[in-house]
Amino acid sequence: SQQGEEDPQALSIQEGENATMNCSYKTSINNLQWYRQNSGRGLVHLILIRSNEREKHSGRLRVTLDTSKKSSSLLITASRAADTASYFCATDLKETSGSRLTFGEGTQLTVNP
Amino acid sequence: DGGITQSPKYLFRKEGQNVTLSCEQNLNHDAMYWYRQDPGQGLRLIYYSQIVNDFQKGDIAEGYSVSREKKESFPLTVTSAQKNPTAFYLCASSMPQGGPRRPYEQYFGPGTRLTVT
């Protein structure tokens, strides 16, 4: 089963509004990452947050991590039409050896102009 | 320019034929990965390789095979044993040489869309 589960599955907002996506996971992690995918393209890394961090910022992105609730959120502020994409969380699990990540099902974000 | 290339972008095959998808990187990364993505879904790991001449099965390895003879290259063969091969295939790499073993960010190629009829 997928480790990371994003919520909501789809989100539609107006340009200028904030978009919040959530990710829950089941077992302990070393770090959690967020990726973006434009339709029909490869994924692009957005931000990485380590298990001992609670919040991280990058431009208009804000990521929080609550290890007690096994959840993370990605906030995109002042959204633009160009932010329309699918967003995935990916977890580096403590239980897995090596260098693999486990991806969630994604949130499809649509920003209407 | 550094990056990951996948070829071809679109691939069409008849059922029962094996097909090999290419993935090349010039980022000097040790680790490489193959994922499968079905419409509207997330990524599922097929195979990954942490170093040349070594690779591990992911979550859905049945019907697929890989090789890692060179650091730069990680080709994926979709065999006739794969029951539902039509999908979008993504290759990625990570972990600069000499870095700590925990995952760093993954760099993705543009993907190959395989259609089998």
PDB file of N, CA, C and O in Angstrom, chain B residues 1 13 43 45 47 53 55 68 73 78 82 84 87 112 117:
ATOM      1  N   ASP B   1      24.952  20.628 -20.666  1.00  0.00           N
ATOM      2  CA  ASP B   1      23.938  20.681 -19.617  1.00  0.00           C
ATOM      3  C   ASP B   1      23.826  19.334 -18.915  1.00  0.00           C
ATOM      4  O   ASP B   1      23.836  18.301 -19.548  1.00  0.00           O
ATOM      5  N   ARG B  13       4.216  -0.709 -29.193  1.00  0.00           N
ATOM      6  CA  ARG B  13       4.627  -2.094 -29.412  1.00  0.00           C
ATOM      7  C   ARG B  13       3.413  -2.990 -29.490  1.00  0.00           C
ATOM      8  O   ARG B  13       2.344  -2.679 -28.956  1.00  0.00           O
ATOM      9  N   LEU B  43       3.474   7.324  -8.335  1.00  0.00           N
ATOM     10  CA  LEU B  43       4.583   6.564  -8.900  1.00  0.00           C
ATOM     11  C   LEU B  43       4.772   5.263  -8.133  1.00  0.00           C
ATOM     12  O   LEU B  43       4.745   5.254  -6.895  1.00  0.00           O
ATOM     13  N   LEU B  45       7.540   2.067  -7.737  1.00  0.00           N
ATOM     14  CA  LEU B  45       8.938   1.749  -8.003  1.00  0.00           C
ATOM     15  C   LEU B  45       9.058   0.370  -8.619  1.00  0.00           C
ATOM     16  O   LEU B  45       8.563  -0.620  -8.057  1.00  0.00           O
ATOM     17  N   TYR B  47      12.347  -0.904 -10.286  1.00  0.00           N
ATOM     18  CA  TYR B  47      13.698  -1.333  -9.919  1.00  0.00           C
ATOM     19  C   TYR B  47      14.498  -0.104  -9.530  1.00  0.00           C
ATOM     20  O   TYR B  47      14.214   1.003  -9.973  1.00  0.00           O
ATOM     21  N   ASN B  53      26.560  -2.283 -11.489  1.00  0.00           N
ATOM     22  CA  ASN B  53      26.540  -3.748 -11.392  1.00  0.00           C
ATOM     23  C   ASN B  53      25.731  -4.265 -10.215  1.00  0.00           C
ATOM     24  O   ASN B  53      25.916  -5.429  -9.803  1.00  0.00           O
ATOM     25  N   PHE B  55      21.533  -3.973  -8.513  1.00  0.00           N
ATOM     26  CA  PHE B  55      20.203  -3.384  -8.546  1.00  0.00           C
ATOM     27  C   PHE B  55      19.267  -4.225  -7.676  1.00  0.00           C
ATOM     28  O   PHE B  55      19.549  -5.391  -7.380  1.00  0.00           O
ATOM     29  N   ARG B  68      22.736  -2.559 -15.082  1.00  0.00           N
ATOM     30  CA  ARG B  68      23.464  -1.330 -14.714  1.00  0.00           C
ATOM     31  C   ARG B  68      24.954  -1.611 -14.934  1.00  0.00           C
ATOM     32  O   ARG B  68      25.725  -1.801 -14.005  1.00  0.00           O
ATOM     33  N   SER B  73      24.027   4.811 -17.251  1.00  0.00           N
ATOM     34  CA  SER B  73      22.932   4.203 -17.998  1.00  0.00           C
ATOM     35  C   SER B  73      22.200   3.159 -17.175  1.00  0.00           C
ATOM     36  O   SER B  73      22.836   2.338 -16.489  1.00  0.00           O
ATOM     37  N   VAL B  78      10.833  -4.045 -20.740  1.00  0.00           N
ATOM     38  CA  VAL B  78       9.481  -4.485 -20.425  1.00  0.00           C
ATOM     39  C   VAL B  78       9.267  -5.777 -21.201  1.00  0.00           C
ATOM     40  O   VAL B  78       9.274  -5.774 -22.436  1.00  0.00           O
ATOM     41  N   GLN B  82       4.965  -9.038 -18.673  1.00  0.00           N
ATOM     42  CA  GLN B  82       4.265  -7.949 -17.981  1.00  0.00           C
ATOM     43  C   GLN B  82       2.850  -7.900 -18.538  1.00  0.00           C
ATOM     44  O   GLN B  82       2.640  -7.595 -19.719  1.00  0.00           O
ATOM     45  N   ASN B  84       0.210  -5.897 -18.093  1.00  0.00           N
ATOM     46  CA  ASN B  84      -0.442  -4.639 -18.459  1.00  0.00           C
ATOM     47  C   ASN B  84       0.620  -3.560 -18.612  1.00  0.00           C
ATOM     48  O   ASN B  84       0.744  -2.679 -17.762  1.00  0.00           O
ATOM     49  N   ALA B  87       1.718   2.272 -19.991  1.00  0.00           N
ATOM     50  CA  ALA B  87       1.866   3.194 -18.862  1.00  0.00           C
ATOM     51  C   ALA B  87       2.877   4.266 -19.229  1.00  0.00           C
ATOM     52  O   ALA B  87       3.499   4.218 -20.297  1.00  0.00           O
ATOM     53  N   THR B 112       8.829   8.221 -20.696  1.00  0.00           N
ATOM     54  CA  THR B 112       8.487   7.529 -21.943  1.00  0.00           C
ATOM     55  C   THR B 112       7.085   6.969 -21.794  1.00  0.00           C
ATOM     56  O   THR B 112       6.793   6.268 -20.825  1.00  0.00           O
ATOM     57  N   THR B 117      -0.388  -2.714 -27.821  1.00  0.00           N
ATOM     58  CA  THR B 117      -1.705  -3.096 -28.352  1.00  0.00           C
ATOM     59  C   THR B 117      -1.704  -4.541 -28.866  1.00  0.00           C
ATOM     60  O   THR B 117      -0.628  -5.133 -29.030  1.00  0.00           O
TER      61      THR B 117
END
